[in-house]
Amino acid sequence: MLTVLLKCSYEYRPSDDGQLVLLNVESRAHVLHAFVNTEYIGSVHGSHDGPGNIILNMNISLKEGQNTISLLSVMVGSPDSDAHMERRSFGIRKVSIQQGQQPLHLLNNELWGYQVGLYGEGKRIYTQEEASSVEWTEINNLTYHPLTWYKTTFAAPVGNDAVALNLTSMGKGEVWVNGESIGRYWVSFKAPSGQPSQSLYHVPQHFLKPTDNLLVLVEEIGGNPLEITVNTVSITTVCGNVNELSSPALHTQGKDPEVRLRCQRGKHISAIEFASYGNPAGDCTTFSTGSCHAALSESVVKQACIGKRGCSIPVSPAKFGGDPCPGIQKSLLVVASCR
């Protein structure tokens, strides 16, 4: 996530009729947060199918004399290849203020200062060493403040099951465990179903200690950190579906593509629920054999995988006793149980 903070000073002379002051910002970033005299006034973000620019229009309150306008521009990511990349531009394009019916005052040519990244990122306050270098306030009466850092500690769950943070109560931001980022989250941005596209965020076991794990979040738009939970996830089923024309892994160039299965630590493949080399129908949740199916599919997969934590099976007719249906593009679909 790339963040750029822009600041400028604006001298305000109030009119006698108490006309409203309108702040207008046009940007080609993904998210924009606006502040006036360090007070948060609002945000706007784009969408996948929306126009390439976002616009913030807000009535603001100014004090007589000098006022500071701060704009935090956020990019979640940008294309790394395409035609005419040199012509692409991102970030804030136009900033203006209008007071009632007075002429538009364009701020583009004012003296702006900028800072790349957040102060907390630069100070690395998400690490054990630097978290104590800043002052933290205990949460009493929770208010949903945007752009707030939160810190707590937690004990790791007992056992070998995968560990995940449930961030359903949060909005948008980034999270660190013991100084290691586990990624960005945007729980408040809903899928077409109305639910978050993701609410559980995996914490690798090697990030964790038995106790006193440091959890730090920077929340952009507001959330309730008191409702974050540490969950364990038991993976009981693994699946692979690979076409014979799929590209093999980089370190296996020259070999046939293969299905790779792997159970989480402490478990092994106990059963093969489904295996078909040919043109199986469906996916990892709903599956059936198609018009082309190698009779040896299940026995070959069982021999390669049962009792092991992980296994790999080449997607090749030679592995399954020959081509069961020449001229038809084939794939291998395997669904296995872990215990």
C-alpha positions as YAML, in Angstrom:
chain: A
units: angstrom
residues:
- id: 1
  name: MET
  ca: [0.00, 0.00, 0.00]
- id: 2
  name: LEU
  ca: [1.45, 3.37, -1.06]
- id: 3
  name: THR
  ca: [0.36, 6.42, 0.91]
- id: 4
  name: VAL
  ca: [1.31, 10.03, 0.21]
- id: 5
  name: LEU
  ca: [0.39, 12.88, 2.57]
- id: 6
  name: LEU
  ca: [0.05, 16.33, 0.98]
- id: 7
  name: LYS
  ca: [-0.34, 19.55, 2.98]
- id: 8
  name: CYS
  ca: [-0.92, 23.18, 2.09]
- id: 9
  name: SER
  ca: [-1.85, 26.37, 3.92]
- id: 10
  name: TYR
  ca: [-4.92, 28.42, 2.96]
- id: 11
  name: GLU
  ca: [-5.83, 31.86, 4.30]
- id: 12
  name: TYR
  ca: [-9.54, 32.21, 4.95]
- id: 13
  name: ARG
  ca: [-11.40, 35.50, 5.26]
- id: 14
  name: PRO
  ca: [-15.02, 34.89, 6.26]
- id: 15
  name: SER
  ca: [-17.79, 36.68, 4.41]
- id: 16
  name: ASP
  ca: [-20.54, 38.60, 6.16]
- id: 17
  name: ASP
  ca: [-23.31, 36.32, 4.93]
- id: 18
  name: GLY
  ca: [-21.86, 33.13, 6.44]
- id: 19
  name: GLN
  ca: [-21.60, 31.31, 3.12]
- id: 20
  name: LEU
  ca: [-20.50, 27.68, 3.16]
- id: 21
  name: VAL
  ca: [-17.01, 26.72, 2.05]
- id: 22
  name: LEU
  ca: [-16.78, 23.77, -0.36]
- id: 23
  name: LEU
  ca: [-13.62, 21.66, -0.70]
- id: 24
  name: ASN
  ca: [-13.31, 19.81, -4.01]
- id: 25
  name: VAL
  ca: [-10.55, 17.26, -4.68]
- id: 26
  name: GLU
  ca: [-10.11, 15.24, -7.87]
- id: 27
  name: SER
  ca: [-7.77, 12.25, -7.69]
- id: 28
  name: ARG
  ca: [-6.71, 9.22, -9.70]
- id: 29
  name: ALA
  ca: [-5.72, 7.29, -6.58]
- id: 30
  name: HIS
  ca: [-7.80, 4.47, -5.10]
- id: 31
  name: VAL
  ca: [-8.61, 6.11, -1.75]
- id: 32
  name: LEU
  ca: [-8.53, 9.69, -0.48]
- id: 33
  name: HIS
  ca: [-8.74, 10.90, 3.14]
- id: 34
  name: ALA
  ca: [-9.11, 14.63, 3.87]
- id: 35
  name: PHE
  ca: [-8.27, 16.67, 6.98]
- id: 36
  name: VAL
  ca: [-8.68, 20.35, 7.83]
- id: 37
  name: ASN
  ca: [-6.56, 21.70, 10.69]
- id: 38
  name: THR
  ca: [-5.73, 18.08, 11.66]
- id: 39
  name: GLU
  ca: [-9.45, 17.21, 11.98]
- id: 40
  name: TYR
  ca: [-10.69, 14.36, 9.80]
- id: 41
  name: ILE
  ca: [-13.50, 15.50, 7.49]
- id: 42
  name: GLY
  ca: [-14.14, 12.52, 5.20]
- id: 43
  name: SER
  ca: [-13.00, 9.91, 2.69]
- id: 44
  name: VAL
  ca: [-13.84, 8.64, -0.75]
- id: 45
  name: HIS
  ca: [-12.73, 5.54, -2.68]
- id: 46
  name: GLY
  ca: [-13.17, 4.18, -6.17]
- id: 47
  name: SER
  ca: [-14.54, 0.86, -7.37]
- id: 48
  name: HIS
  ca: [-13.43, -1.83, -9.79]
- id: 49
  name: ASP
  ca: [-16.04, -0.91, -12.38]
- id: 50
  name: GLY
  ca: [-16.14, 2.82, -11.70]
- id: 51
  name: PRO
  ca: [-14.42, 5.67, -13.52]
- id: 52
  name: GLY
  ca: [-10.67, 6.11, -13.26]
- id: 53
  name: ASN
  ca: [-10.95, 9.17, -11.03]
- id: 54
  name: ILE
  ca: [-12.52, 9.80, -7.63]
- id: 55
  name: ILE
  ca: [-13.98, 13.10, -6.44]
- id: 56
  name: LEU
  ca: [-14.39, 14.40, -2.90]
- id: 57
  name: ASN
  ca: [-16.89, 17.25, -2.42]
- id: 58
  name: MET
  ca: [-17.42, 18.40, 1.16]
- id: 59
  name: ASN
  ca: [-18.54, 21.49, 3.02]
- id: 60
  name: ILE
  ca: [-15.84, 22.40, 5.53]
- id: 61
  name: SER
  ca: [-15.45, 24.73, 8.50]
- id: 62
  name: LEU
  ca: [-12.47, 27.07, 8.46]
- id: 63
  name: LYS
  ca: [-11.11, 29.47, 11.04]
- id: 64
  name: GLU
  ca: [-10.26, 33.03, 10.13]
- id: 65
  name: GLY
  ca: [-6.66, 33.28, 8.96]
- id: 66
  name: GLN
  ca: [-4.35, 30.40, 8.09]
- id: 67
  name: ASN
  ca: [-5.79, 26.89, 7.75]
- id: 68
  name: THR
  ca: [-3.99, 23.64, 6.97]
- id: 69
  name: ILE
  ca: [-5.50, 21.26, 4.43]
- id: 70
  name: SER
  ca: [-4.06, 17.73, 4.49]
- id: 71
  name: LEU
  ca: [-4.86, 15.06, 1.90]
- id: 72
  name: LEU
  ca: [-3.82, 11.43, 2.32]
- id: 73
  name: SER
  ca: [-3.72, 9.67, -1.06]
- id: 74
  name: VAL
  ca: [-3.72, 5.86, -1.01]
- id: 75
  name: MET
  ca: [-2.90, 3.37, -3.78]
- id: 76
  name: VAL
  ca: [-3.72, -0.28, -3.09]
- id: 77
  name: GLY
  ca: [-1.70, -1.33, -6.15]
- id: 78
  name: SER
  ca: [-1.03, -0.33, -9.74]
- id: 79
  name: PRO
  ca: [-0.38, -2.12, -13.06]
- id: 80
  name: ASP
  ca: [3.21, -3.22, -13.55]
- id: 81
  name: SER
  ca: [3.00, -3.68, -17.32]
- id: 82
  name: ASP
  ca: [0.92, -2.35, -20.19]
- id: 83
  name: ALA
  ca: [1.20, -0.24, -23.29]
- id: 84
  name: HIS
  ca: [2.06, 3.43, -22.76]
- id: 85
  name: MET
  ca: [2.80, 3.07, -19.05]
- id: 86
  name: GLU
  ca: [4.71, 6.35, -19.24]
- id: 87
  name: ARG
  ca: [1.43, 8.16, -19.88]
- id: 88
  name: ARG
  ca: [-0.31, 6.82, -16.79]
- id: 89
  name: SER
  ca: [-0.59, 9.04, -13.76]
- id: 90
  name: PHE
  ca: [-1.99, 8.46, -10.30]
- id: 91
  name: GLY
  ca: [-2.69, 10.56, -7.27]
- id: 92
  name: ILE
  ca: [-4.26, 13.95, -6.67]
- id: 93
  name: ARG
  ca: [-4.93, 16.02, -9.78]
- id: 94
  name: LYS
  ca: [-6.89, 19.08, -8.67]
- id: 95
  name: VAL
  ca: [-7.74, 20.80, -5.37]
- id: 96
  name: SER
  ca: [-10.05, 23.80, -5.11]
- id: 97
  name: ILE
  ca: [-12.03, 25.77, -2.56]
- id: 98
  name: GLN
  ca: [-15.20, 27.73, -3.27]
- id: 99
  name: GLN
  ca: [-16.84, 30.12, -0.85]
- id: 100
  name: GLY
  ca: [-20.47, 30.71, -1.77]
- id: 101
  name: GLN
  ca: [-20.75, 32.45, -5.14]
- id: 102
  name: GLN
  ca: [-17.19, 33.74, -5.09]
- id: 103
  name: PRO
  ca: [-14.80, 32.64, -7.87]
- id: 104
  name: LEU
  ca: [-13.27, 29.19, -7.54]
- id: 105
  name: HIS
  ca: [-9.92, 29.30, -5.73]
- id: 106
  name: LEU
  ca: [-7.58, 26.69, -7.24]
- id: 107
  name: LEU
  ca: [-4.98, 25.38, -4.77]
- id: 108
  name: ASN
  ca: [-2.86, 23.47, -7.30]
- id: 109
  name: ASN
  ca: [-0.34, 26.30, -7.54]
- id: 110
  name: GLU
  ca: [-0.05, 26.84, -3.78]
- id: 111
  name: LEU
  ca: [3.04, 25.66, -1.92]
- id: 112
  name: TRP
  ca: [2.43, 22.03, -0.96]
- id: 113
  name: GLY
  ca: [4.48, 19.77, 1.27]
- id: 114
  name: TYR
  ca: [4.40, 16.00, 1.00]
- id: 115
  name: GLN
  ca: [5.40, 12.90, 2.92]
- id: 116
  name: VAL
  ca: [5.52, 9.36, 1.53]
- id: 117
  name: GLY
  ca: [4.13, 6.75, 3.91]
- id: 118
  name: LEU
  ca: [2.66, 7.07, 7.38]
- id: 119
  name: TYR
  ca: [4.64, 8.27, 10.38]
- id: 120
  name: GLY
  ca: [3.99, 5.00, 12.21]
- id: 121
  name: GLU
  ca: [5.30, 2.99, 9.27]
- id: 122
  name: GLY
  ca: [8.48, 5.02, 9.14]
- id: 123
  name: LYS
  ca: [8.97, 4.65, 12.91]
- id: 124
  name: ARG
  ca: [8.15, 0.91, 12.70]
- id: 125
  name: ILE
  ca: [5.87, 1.20, 15.72]
- id: 126
  name: TYR
  ca: [4.47, -2.23, 14.85]
- id: 127
  name: THR
  ca: [7.68, -3.84, 16.17]
- id: 128
  name: GLN
  ca: [8.41, -4.80, 19.77]
- id: 129
  name: GLU
  ca: [11.42, -2.49, 19.85]
- id: 130
  name: GLU
  ca: [9.66, 0.64, 18.59]
- id: 131
  name: ALA
  ca: [6.13, 0.20, 19.96]
- id: 132
  name: SER
  ca: [7.29, 1.60, 23.30]
- id: 133
  name: SER
  ca: [8.71, 4.73, 21.64]
- id: 134
  name: VAL
  ca: [5.24, 6.24, 21.14]
- id: 135
  name: GLU
  ca: [2.44, 6.97, 23.59]
- id: 136
  name: TRP
  ca: [-0.57, 4.68, 23.47]
- id: 137
  name: THR
  ca: [-3.97, 5.47, 25.00]
- id: 138
  name: GLU
  ca: [-6.09, 2.76, 26.60]
- id: 139
  name: ILE
  ca: [-9.44, 2.20, 24.89]
- id: 140
  name: ASN
  ca: [-12.30, 3.10, 27.21]
- id: 141
  name: ASN
  ca: [-15.24, 4.57, 25.33]
- id: 142
  name: LEU
  ca: [-14.58, 3.30, 21.83]
- id: 143
  name: THR
  ca: [-15.21, 5.72, 19.00]
- id: 144
  name: TYR
  ca: [-14.70, 4.79, 15.38]
- id: 145
  name: HIS
  ca: [-11.77, 7.03, 14.58]
- id: 146
  name: PRO
  ca: [-10.25, 6.68, 11.11]
- id: 147
  name: LEU
  ca: [-6.49, 6.43, 10.66]
- id: 148
  name: THR
  ca: [-5.82, 5.07, 14.13]
- id: 149
  name: TRP
  ca: [-3.13, 2.67, 15.32]
- id: 150
  name: TYR
  ca: [-4.17, -0.10, 17.73]
- id: 151
  name: LYS
  ca: [-1.94, -2.39, 19.81]
- id: 152
  name: THR
  ca: [-2.52, -5.42, 22.02]
- id: 153
  name: THR
  ca: [-0.97, -8.79, 22.88]
- id: 154
  name: PHE
  ca: [-2.38, -12.31, 22.70]
- id: 155
  name: ALA
  ca: [-1.42, -15.90, 23.47]
- id: 156
  name: ALA
  ca: [-1.07, -18.38, 20.64]
- id: 157
  name: PRO
  ca: [-3.70, -21.15, 20.54]
- id: 158
  name: VAL
  ca: [-2.48, -24.57, 21.63]
- id: 159
  name: GLY
  ca: [-2.04, -27.22, 18.92]
- id: 160
  name: ASN
  ca: [-0.99, -27.46, 15.30]
- id: 161
  name: ASP
  ca: [-4.11, -26.09, 13.62]
- id: 162
  name: ALA
  ca: [-3.73, -23.03, 11.40]
- id: 163
  name: VAL
  ca: [-4.17, -19.70, 13.20]
- id: 164
  name: ALA
  ca: [-6.18, -16.82, 11.74]
- id: 165
  name: LEU
  ca: [-7.37, -13.40, 12.90]
- id: 166
  name: ASN
  ca: [-11.06, -12.67, 12.45]
- id: 167
  name: LEU
  ca: [-11.18, -9.01, 11.39]
- id: 168
  name: THR
  ca: [-14.91, -8.82, 10.64]
- id: 169
  name: SER
  ca: [-15.29, -5.87, 13.03]
- id: 170
  name: MET
  ca: [-12.66, -3.76, 11.27]
- id: 171
  name: GLY
  ca: [-12.78, -1.59, 8.15]
- id: 172
  name: LYS
  ca: [-9.64, -1.19, 6.04]
- id: 173
  name: GLY
  ca: [-5.97, -1.23, 6.97]
- id: 174
  name: GLU
  ca: [-2.92, -3.38, 7.61]
- id: 175
  name: VAL
  ca: [-2.02, -5.74, 10.45]
- id: 176
  name: TRP
  ca: [1.29, -6.92, 11.94]
- id: 177
  name: VAL
  ca: [2.05, -9.80, 14.31]
- id: 178
  name: ASN
  ca: [5.35, -9.59, 16.18]
- id: 179
  name: GLY
  ca: [6.60, -7.05, 13.65]
- id: 180
  name: GLU
  ca: [5.68, -9.17, 10.61]
- id: 181
  name: SER
  ca: [2.97, -7.95, 8.25]
- id: 182
  name: ILE
  ca: [0.27, -10.50, 7.50]
- id: 183
  name: GLY
  ca: [-1.14, -8.21, 4.83]
- id: 184
  name: ARG
  ca: [-3.75, -5.59, 4.14]
- id: 185
  name: TYR
  ca: [-7.42, -6.02, 4.89]
- id: 186
  name: TRP
  ca: [-10.52, -4.29, 3.51]
- id: 187
  name: VAL
  ca: [-13.37, -5.99, 5.32]
- id: 188
  name: SER
  ca: [-15.81, -3.11, 4.84]
- id: 189
  name: PHE
  ca: [-15.67, -3.49, 1.04]
- id: 190
  name: LYS
  ca: [-18.40, -6.05, 0.44]
- id: 191
  name: ALA
  ca: [-18.67, -8.73, -2.23]
- id: 192
  name: PRO
  ca: [-21.84, -8.82, -4.39]
- id: 193
  name: SER
  ca: [-23.33, -11.17, -1.77]
- id: 194
  name: GLY
  ca: [-23.17, -8.36, 0.78]
- id: 195
  name: GLN
  ca: [-20.51, -10.15, 2.82]
- id: 196
  name: PRO
  ca: [-16.78, -9.34, 3.09]
- id: 197
  name: SER
  ca: [-14.75, -11.12, 0.43]
- id: 198
  name: GLN
  ca: [-12.39, -12.13, 3.25]
- id: 199
  name: SER
  ca: [-12.62, -11.85, 7.03]
- id: 200
  name: LEU
  ca: [-10.10, -14.47, 8.25]
- id: 201
  name: TYR
  ca: [-6.41, -13.59, 7.85]
- id: 202
  name: HIS
  ca: [-3.82, -16.34, 8.25]
- id: 203
  name: VAL
  ca: [-1.01, -15.95, 10.78]
- id: 204
  name: PRO
  ca: [1.95, -18.22, 9.93]
- id: 205
  name: GLN
  ca: [2.94, -20.43, 12.85]
- id: 206
  name: HIS
  ca: [6.56, -19.27, 12.70]
- id: 207
  name: PHE
  ca: [5.42, -15.69, 13.43]
- id: 208
  name: LEU
  ca: [4.03, -16.78, 16.79]
- id: 209
  name: LYS
  ca: [5.35, -17.26, 20.32]
- id: 210
  name: PRO
  ca: [3.49, -19.19, 23.05]
- id: 211
  name: THR
  ca: [2.50, -15.93, 24.81]
- id: 212
  name: ASP
  ca: [2.77, -12.14, 24.53]
- id: 213
  name: ASN
  ca: [2.41, -11.95, 20.76]
- id: 214
  name: LEU
  ca: [2.32, -8.29, 19.69]
- id: 215
  name: LEU
  ca: [-0.64, -7.41, 17.46]
- id: 216
  name: VAL
  ca: [-0.62, -3.97, 15.81]
- id: 217
  name: LEU
  ca: [-3.12, -2.59, 13.30]
- id: 218
  name: VAL
  ca: [-3.45, 0.66, 11.44]
- id: 219
  name: GLU
  ca: [-7.14, 1.22, 10.70]
- id: 220
  name: GLU
  ca: [-7.95, 3.65, 7.89]
- id: 221
  name: ILE
  ca: [-11.70, 4.14, 8.05]
- id: 222
  name: GLY
  ca: [-12.79, 3.00, 11.50]
- id: 223
  name: GLY
  ca: [-13.50, -0.31, 13.21]
- id: 224
  name: ASN
  ca: [-13.86, -2.05, 16.56]
- id: 225
  name: PRO
  ca: [-10.61, -3.78, 17.57]
- id: 226
  name: LEU
  ca: [-12.23, -5.11, 20.77]
- id: 227
  name: GLU
  ca: [-14.12, -7.66, 18.66]
- id: 228
  name: ILE
  ca: [-11.07, -9.10, 16.88]
- id: 229
  name: THR
  ca: [-10.71, -12.80, 17.67]
- id: 230
  name: VAL
  ca: [-7.87, -15.30, 17.29]
- id: 231
  name: ASN
  ca: [-9.27, -18.41, 15.60]
- id: 232
  name: THR
  ca: [-7.92, -21.81, 14.71]
- id: 233
  name: VAL
  ca: [-8.77, -23.36, 11.36]
- id: 234
  name: SER
  ca: [-8.64, -27.10, 10.84]
- id: 235
  name: ILE
  ca: [-8.20, -28.03, 7.19]
- id: 236
  name: THR
  ca: [-9.80, -31.42, 6.64]
- id: 237
  name: THR
  ca: [-9.92, -31.46, 2.84]
- id: 238
  name: VAL
  ca: [-7.33, -30.63, 0.18]
- id: 239
  name: CYS
  ca: [-7.93, -30.50, -3.55]
- id: 240
  name: GLY
  ca: [-6.08, -30.10, -6.82]
- id: 241
  name: ASN
  ca: [-7.35, -29.64, -10.38]
- id: 242
  name: VAL
  ca: [-4.69, -29.33, -13.08]
- id: 243
  name: ASN
  ca: [-5.02, -29.42, -16.87]
- id: 244
  name: GLU
  ca: [-2.44, -31.24, -18.98]
- id: 245
  name: LEU
  ca: [-1.72, -27.95, -20.77]
- id: 246
  name: SER
  ca: [-1.04, -26.06, -17.52]
- id: 247
  name: SER
  ca: [2.43, -24.61, -17.09]
- id: 248
  name: PRO
  ca: [4.56, -26.66, -14.67]
- id: 249
  name: ALA
  ca: [6.11, -25.08, -11.59]
- id: 250
  name: LEU
  ca: [9.21, -22.99, -12.31]
- id: 251
  name: HIS
  ca: [11.56, -25.40, -10.56]
- id: 252
  name: THR
  ca: [10.16, -28.36, -12.57]
- id: 253
  name: GLN
  ca: [10.53, -26.93, -16.08]
- id: 254
  name: GLY
  ca: [10.58, -29.68, -18.68]
- id: 255
  name: LYS
  ca: [8.40, -32.01, -16.61]
- id: 256
  name: ASP
  ca: [4.69, -32.69, -16.90]
- id: 257
  name: PRO
  ca: [2.30, -30.46, -14.94]
- id: 258
  name: GLU
  ca: [1.25, -32.11, -11.68]
- id: 259
  name: VAL
  ca: [-1.37, -32.01, -8.95]
- id: 260
  name: ARG
  ca: [0.18, -31.23, -5.56]
- id: 261
  name: LEU
  ca: [-1.62, -31.93, -2.31]
- id: 262
  name: ARG
  ca: [-0.45, -31.07, 1.20]
- id: 263
  name: CYS
  ca: [-2.12, -31.31, 4.60]
- id: 264
  name: GLN
  ca: [-1.38, -28.88, 7.40]
- id: 265
  name: ARG
  ca: [1.29, -29.74, 9.94]
- id: 266
  name: GLY
  ca: [0.48, -32.75, 12.10]
- id: 267
  name: LYS
  ca: [-1.97, -34.30, 9.61]
- id: 268
  name: HIS
  ca: [-1.70, -36.76, 6.73]
- id: 269
  name: ILE
  ca: [-3.81, -37.79, 3.75]
- id: 270
  name: SER
  ca: [-6.18, -40.42, 5.09]
- id: 271
  name: ALA
  ca: [-8.58, -40.97, 2.17]
- id: 272
  name: ILE
  ca: [-9.14, -40.07, -1.47]
- id: 273
  name: GLU
  ca: [-12.69, -38.77, -1.84]
- id: 274
  name: PHE
  ca: [-12.49, -38.39, -5.61]
- id: 275
  name: ALA
  ca: [-9.90, -38.86, -8.35]
- id: 276
  name: SER
  ca: [-10.38, -38.69, -12.10]
- id: 277
  name: TYR
  ca: [-7.91, -38.35, -14.95]
- id: 278
  name: GLY
  ca: [-9.83, -37.44, -18.11]
- id: 279
  name: ASN
  ca: [-12.45, -34.70, -18.36]
- id: 280
  name: PRO
  ca: [-13.97, -34.64, -14.86]
- id: 281
  name: ALA
  ca: [-16.90, -32.31, -14.30]
- id: 282
  name: GLY
  ca: [-17.17, -29.74, -11.52]
- id: 283
  name: ASP
  ca: [-14.61, -28.38, -9.09]
- id: 284
  name: CYS
  ca: [-13.28, -28.99, -5.58]
- id: 285
  name: THR
  ca: [-16.74, -28.76, -3.98]
- id: 286
  name: THR
  ca: [-18.96, -30.47, -6.56]
- id: 287
  name: PHE
  ca: [-17.44, -33.13, -8.79]
- id: 288
  name: SER
  ca: [-18.19, -36.17, -10.96]
- id: 289
  name: THR
  ca: [-16.52, -38.20, -13.68]
- id: 290
  name: GLY
  ca: [-17.01, -37.06, -17.25]
- id: 291
  name: SER
  ca: [-17.26, -38.90, -20.55]
- id: 292
  name: CYS
  ca: [-13.52, -39.59, -20.39]
- id: 293
  name: HIS
  ca: [-12.12, -41.28, -17.26]
- id: 294
  name: ALA
  ca: [-9.03, -43.41, -16.68]
- id: 295
  name: ALA
  ca: [-9.97, -46.54, -14.72]
- id: 296
  name: LEU
  ca: [-6.70, -46.43, -12.78]
- id: 297
  name: SER
  ca: [-7.26, -42.87, -11.52]
- id: 298
  name: GLU
  ca: [-8.17, -43.67, -7.91]
- id: 299
  name: SER
  ca: [-5.64, -46.47, -7.40]
- id: 300
  name: VAL
  ca: [-2.77, -44.38, -8.80]
- id: 301
  name: VAL
  ca: [-3.60, -41.43, -6.55]
- id: 302
  name: LYS
  ca: [-4.06, -43.63, -3.47]
- id: 303
  name: GLN
  ca: [-0.69, -45.26, -4.01]
- id: 304
  name: ALA
  ca: [1.00, -41.86, -4.35]
- id: 305
  name: CYS
  ca: [-0.71, -40.09, -1.45]
- id: 306
  name: ILE
  ca: [-2.30, -42.21, 1.29]
- id: 307
  name: GLY
  ca: [-0.45, -41.92, 4.61]
- id: 308
  name: LYS
  ca: [1.68, -38.97, 3.53]
- id: 309
  name: ARG
  ca: [1.47, -35.33, 4.54]
- id: 310
  name: GLY
  ca: [1.91, -34.28, 0.92]
- id: 311
  name: CYS
  ca: [2.19, -35.81, -2.53]
- id: 312
  name: SER
  ca: [2.37, -34.92, -6.21]
- id: 313
  name: ILE
  ca: [0.88, -36.74, -9.21]
- id: 314
  name: PRO
  ca: [1.96, -35.97, -12.80]
- id: 315
  name: VAL
  ca: [-0.86, -35.11, -15.20]
- id: 316
  name: SER
  ca: [0.35, -37.54, -17.85]
- id: 317
  name: PRO
  ca: [-1.28, -40.51, -19.66]
- id: 318
  name: ALA
  ca: [1.79, -42.63, -18.89]
- id: 319
  name: LYS
  ca: [1.02, -42.35, -15.17]
- id: 320
  name: PHE
  ca: [-2.52, -43.71, -15.66]
- id: 321
  name: GLY
  ca: [-1.87, -46.67, -17.96]
- id: 322
  name: GLY
  ca: [-2.21, -44.83, -21.26]
- id: 323
  name: ASP
  ca: [-4.44, -42.25, -22.88]
- id: 324
  name: PRO
  ca: [-8.09, -43.07, -22.03]
- id: 325
  name: CYS
  ca: [-9.49, -40.87, -24.81]
- id: 326
  name: PRO
  ca: [-7.08, -39.65, -27.53]
- id: 327
  name: GLY
  ca: [-7.84, -36.27, -29.01]
- id: 328
  name: ILE
  ca: [-9.58, -34.94, -25.88]
- id: 329
  name: GLN
  ca: [-7.87, -32.42, -23.61]
- id: 330
  name: LYS
  ca: [-7.48, -34.00, -20.18]
- id: 331
  name: SER
  ca: [-7.07, -32.88, -16.59]
- id: 332
  name: LEU
  ca: [-6.64, -34.48, -13.19]
- id: 333
  name: LEU
  ca: [-9.03, -33.62, -10.35]
- id: 334
  name: VAL
  ca: [-8.25, -35.00, -6.89]
- id: 335
  name: VAL
  ca: [-10.08, -34.39, -3.59]
- id: 336
  name: ALA
  ca: [-8.48, -35.87, -0.46]
- id: 337
  name: SER
  ca: [-9.17, -35.96, 3.29]
- id: 338
  name: CYS
  ca: [-6.62, -34.93, 5.93]
- id: 339
  name: ARG
  ca: [-6.53, -36.33, 9.47]
...
